[in-house]
Short mmCIF file of C-alpha atoms in Angstrom, two decimals:
data_model
loop_
_atom_site.label_atom_id
_atom_site.label_comp_id
_atom_site.label_asym_id
_atom_site.label_seq_id
_atom_site.Cartn_x
_atom_site.Cartn_y
_atom_site.Cartn_z
CA MET I 1 -23.83 33.58 53.56
CA LEU I 2 -23.49 34.07 49.32
CA ALA I 3 -21.23 30.93 49.06
CA SER I 4 -24.49 28.40 49.97
CA PRO I 5 -26.65 28.53 47.11
CA GLY I 6 -23.83 27.93 45.29
CA GLN I 7 -22.09 25.80 46.44
CA PRO I 8 -24.65 22.98 44.66
CA ARG I 9 -24.65 24.91 40.86
CA LEU I 10 -20.66 23.94 41.15
CA ARG I 11 -21.47 20.19 42.18
CA ARG I 12 -24.22 19.53 39.44
CA MET I 13 -22.13 21.68 36.73
CA GLN I 14 -19.45 19.19 37.63
CA GLY I 15 -21.66 16.93 36.92
CA LEU I 16 -22.31 18.48 33.92
CA GLU I 17 -18.89 18.19 32.95
CA ARG I 18 -18.64 14.46 33.77
CA HIS I 19 -21.79 13.52 31.53
CA GLY I 20 -19.67 15.62 29.06
CA ASP I 21 -17.39 13.74 29.20
CA ILE I 22 -18.61 10.09 29.00
CA ALA I 23 -20.67 11.17 26.03
CA GLY I 24 -17.61 12.11 24.15
CA TRP I 25 -16.35 8.95 25.41
CA ARG I 26 -18.69 6.42 23.95
CA LEU I 27 -19.16 8.63 20.50
CA ALA I 28 -15.73 8.08 20.04
CA ALA I 29 -15.76 4.53 20.96
CA ALA I 30 -18.60 4.14 18.95
CA GLY I 31 -16.60 5.65 16.30
CA LEU I 32 -13.67 3.30 16.47
CA PHE I 33 -16.94 -0.21 16.16
CA VAL I 34 -17.40 1.64 12.76
CA MET I 35 -14.12 1.54 11.28
CA LEU I 36 -13.70 -2.08 13.26
CA LEU I 37 -16.89 -2.76 10.97
CA LEU I 38 -15.96 -1.35 7.64
CA GLN I 39 -11.98 -2.60 7.81
CA THR I 40 -14.13 -5.92 8.88
CA SER I 41 -15.64 -5.07 5.61
CA ALA I 42 -12.68 -4.72 3.60
CA THR I 43 -11.05 -6.66 4.21
CA GLN I 44 -13.85 -9.62 3.06
CA ALA I 45 -14.84 -7.60 -0.12
CA ASP I 46 -13.80 -8.43 -3.64
CA ASP I 47 -9.75 -6.65 -4.36
CA GLY I 48 -6.80 -8.28 -5.22
CA ILE I 49 -3.84 -7.61 -8.36
CA GLU I 50 -3.33 -9.41 -11.23
CA VAL I 51 -0.11 -9.57 -13.08
CA ARG I 52 -1.98 -9.20 -16.94
CA SER I 53 1.54 -9.75 -18.29
CA ALA I 54 5.69 -9.89 -18.46
CA SER I 55 7.98 -10.42 -20.06
CA THR I 56 12.16 -9.22 -20.55
CA LEU I 57 14.02 -8.12 -22.65
CA LEU I 58 17.44 -7.67 -23.31
CA GLN I 59 18.74 -4.74 -25.20
CA GLY I 60 22.64 -2.57 -25.30
CA GLY I 61 23.57 -5.58 -22.63
CA VAL I 62 20.79 -4.55 -19.96
CA TRP I 63 17.25 -6.60 -19.24
CA TYR I 64 14.96 -4.53 -19.40
CA LEU I 65 11.22 -5.82 -17.97
CA ASP I 66 7.62 -4.90 -18.74
CA ALA I 67 4.69 -5.64 -17.35
CA ASN I 68 1.02 -5.08 -17.24
CA ILE I 69 -0.14 -5.04 -13.46
CA ASP I 70 -4.47 -4.60 -12.47
CA TYR I 71 -4.62 -3.18 -9.34
CA THR I 72 -8.31 -3.52 -8.03
CA LEU I 73 -9.56 -1.59 -4.54
CA ASN I 74 -12.86 -2.03 -3.25
CA GLU I 75 -14.32 0.80 -2.62
CA THR I 76 -13.85 0.37 1.59
CA VAL I 77 -10.08 0.96 0.63
CA ARG I 78 -10.70 3.97 -1.39
CA GLU I 79 -12.72 5.74 1.69
CA ALA I 80 -9.13 5.83 4.13
CA LEU I 81 -7.37 6.43 1.17
CA ASP I 82 -9.45 9.61 0.54
CA SER I 83 -9.33 10.49 4.69
CA GLY I 84 -5.81 10.20 4.72
CA LEU I 85 -4.02 7.06 5.00
CA VAL I 86 -1.43 6.02 2.32
CA LEU I 87 -0.96 3.15 0.24
CA ASP I 88 2.50 1.17 -0.05
CA ILE I 89 2.84 -0.44 -3.32
CA GLU I 90 6.07 -2.92 -3.92
CA LEU I 91 6.95 -5.21 -6.59
CA THR I 92 9.50 -7.75 -5.96
CA ILE I 93 11.50 -8.51 -9.01
CA ARG I 94 13.70 -11.55 -8.28
CA LEU I 95 16.15 -13.27 -10.80
CA GLU I 96 16.39 -16.99 -10.00
CA GLU I 97 19.60 -19.42 -10.85
CA ARG I 98 19.33 -22.87 -11.90
CA ARG I 99 21.11 -24.98 -9.18
CA ARG I 100 21.02 -28.81 -10.63
CA ILE I 101 17.67 -29.79 -8.95
CA LEU I 102 16.72 -26.70 -7.39
CA TRP I 103 16.20 -22.84 -8.56
CA ASP I 104 17.69 -20.33 -6.18
CA PRO I 105 15.36 -17.24 -5.54
CA VAL I 106 18.80 -14.73 -3.84
CA PHE I 107 20.81 -13.97 -7.18
CA ALA I 108 19.51 -11.38 -7.48
CA GLU I 109 16.74 -8.81 -6.20
CA LEU I 110 15.00 -5.91 -7.25
CA ARG I 111 12.36 -3.99 -5.31
CA GLN I 112 10.66 -1.20 -6.46
CA ARG I 113 8.56 0.71 -4.60
CA TYR I 114 5.64 3.22 -4.15
CA GLU I 115 3.19 5.54 -1.97
CA LEU I 116 0.47 6.54 -2.89
CA GLN I 117 -1.33 9.22 -1.23
CA PHE I 118 -5.22 11.57 -1.97
CA HIS I 119 -3.94 15.62 -1.56
CA ALA I 120 -7.03 16.61 -0.16
CA LEU I 121 -6.58 20.19 -0.82
CA THR I 122 -5.65 19.96 -4.65
CA GLU I 123 -7.80 16.67 -4.67
CA ARG I 124 -4.72 15.39 -6.32
CA TYR I 125 -3.10 11.49 -5.63
CA ILE I 126 -0.22 12.00 -5.67
CA LEU I 127 2.26 8.78 -6.19
CA ARG I 128 5.75 8.68 -5.05
CA ASN I 129 8.64 6.00 -6.44
CA LEU I 130 10.66 5.58 -3.14
CA ASN I 131 13.52 4.13 -5.61
CA SER I 132 14.18 7.37 -8.06
CA GLY I 133 12.55 10.03 -5.53
CA GLU I 134 10.58 10.76 -8.31
CA GLN I 135 6.75 12.51 -8.15
CA SER I 136 3.84 12.56 -10.25
CA THR I 137 0.69 13.56 -9.28
CA TYR I 138 -4.13 12.18 -10.84
CA GLY I 139 -6.85 13.30 -11.20
CA SER I 140 -7.66 10.13 -10.27
CA LEU I 141 -7.09 6.79 -8.09
CA SER I 142 -7.99 4.78 -11.89
CA ALA I 143 -5.31 6.60 -13.29
CA ALA I 144 -2.85 6.57 -10.85
CA LEU I 145 -3.47 2.89 -10.59
CA ALA I 146 -2.94 2.38 -14.06
CA GLU I 147 0.52 4.11 -13.79
CA VAL I 148 2.03 2.42 -10.91
CA GLY I 149 0.36 -0.29 -12.83
CA THR I 150 2.04 0.52 -16.44
CA VAL I 151 6.04 -1.04 -16.21
CA ARG I 152 8.39 -0.02 -19.36
CA SER I 153 12.07 -0.69 -19.59
CA LEU I 154 12.36 -1.40 -16.17
CA PRO I 155 16.41 -2.27 -16.21
CA ILE I 156 16.90 -5.12 -13.42
CA ILE I 157 19.89 -6.44 -14.59
CA ASP I 158 23.53 -6.51 -16.52
CA ASP I 159 24.00 -9.07 -19.05
CA ALA I 160 27.49 -9.41 -17.82
CA LEU I 161 26.88 -10.41 -14.36
CA LEU I 162 25.31 -13.98 -15.58
CA ASP I 163 27.31 -16.81 -16.61
CA ARG I 164 27.39 -18.06 -20.09
CA GLY I 165 25.33 -21.33 -19.66
CA GLN I 166 23.44 -21.26 -16.93
CA ALA I 167 20.08 -21.46 -16.73
CA TYR I 168 17.97 -18.14 -15.21
CA ARG I 169 14.25 -17.64 -14.67
CA VAL I 170 12.56 -14.21 -13.61
CA SER I 171 9.77 -13.86 -10.90
CA ILE I 172 7.79 -10.57 -10.11
CA ARG I 173 5.00 -10.32 -6.83
CA ALA I 174 3.64 -7.30 -6.47
CA VAL I 175 2.33 -6.13 -3.17
CA VAL I 176 -0.04 -3.18 -1.70
CA ASP I 177 -0.44 -2.58 2.22
CA ILE I 178 -1.41 0.08 4.49
CA LYS I 179 1.38 2.78 5.99
CA GLN I 180 1.50 2.73 9.02
CA LEU I 181 1.29 5.97 10.16
CA GLY I 182 1.88 8.58 13.68
CA GLY I 183 -0.41 11.40 15.17
CA PRO I 184 -3.65 11.54 14.00
CA LEU I 185 -3.83 8.84 12.02
CA ALA I 186 -1.57 6.24 13.94
CA LEU I 187 -5.23 4.29 15.57
CA ILE I 188 -7.55 4.69 11.90
CA SER I 189 -3.59 2.93 10.22
CA LEU I 190 -3.67 0.51 13.30
CA LEU I 191 -7.06 -0.87 12.85
CA TRP I 192 -5.84 -0.92 9.31
CA ASN I 193 -2.93 -3.74 10.37
CA ASP I 194 -3.66 -7.05 8.58
CA TRP I 195 -5.14 -5.51 5.34
CA ARG I 196 -2.61 -6.80 2.77
CA ILE I 197 -3.77 -7.32 -1.17
CA SER I 198 -0.48 -9.45 -3.05
CA SER I 199 -0.42 -10.97 -6.39
CA ASP I 200 0.39 -14.36 -7.26
CA THR I 201 3.86 -15.02 -8.12
CA VAL I 202 4.78 -14.99 -11.93
CA ARG I 203 7.98 -16.92 -13.30
CA TRP I 204 9.37 -16.78 -16.70
CA ARG I 205 12.41 -17.96 -18.12
CA LEU I 206 15.68 -15.78 -19.12
CA ALA I 207 15.92 -16.37 -22.90
CA ARG I 208 19.19 -16.35 -23.30
#
């Protein structure tokens, strides 16, 4: 007899649970929609990479690269970085050999790769050199981008590997991409899958 009044209450509670589940999914969908809007605005915003200067120098039988590169990130990308996304930064350096009329772009290649992320606990930006394993931290994003954009005395090739009398030229190109992550950030990083900025390819003759 006591169970009979409780049955409608149970049905009402189950209805509330279902309503809560639906509301939760609607909230999640709304959040995804907002992130899509942010991602769309980011792809249309002003950001980019500019190689301001680049040169090579022969010293001690080794060719070294100096370059100054400006990395500009829009506010939406900065906020995404501060929210946990990781930036992949890659500088591709190629040595091209003259073959009669055409240049061979695969004579030698070096890729300098970095990861940049924000550490929320310390409120500092962590820059990792994936080639050397070195890691450094910075109090501001501008300082971290200035560091990765300042290339000094980077060894690219031994002069003994180059043929005498052969013409060579150097090309560099920088790219910034969103690193694809797992776990809770997997969906967010997937939404940024199409975001990518790159510099123009800059070329110059190797003065020998």
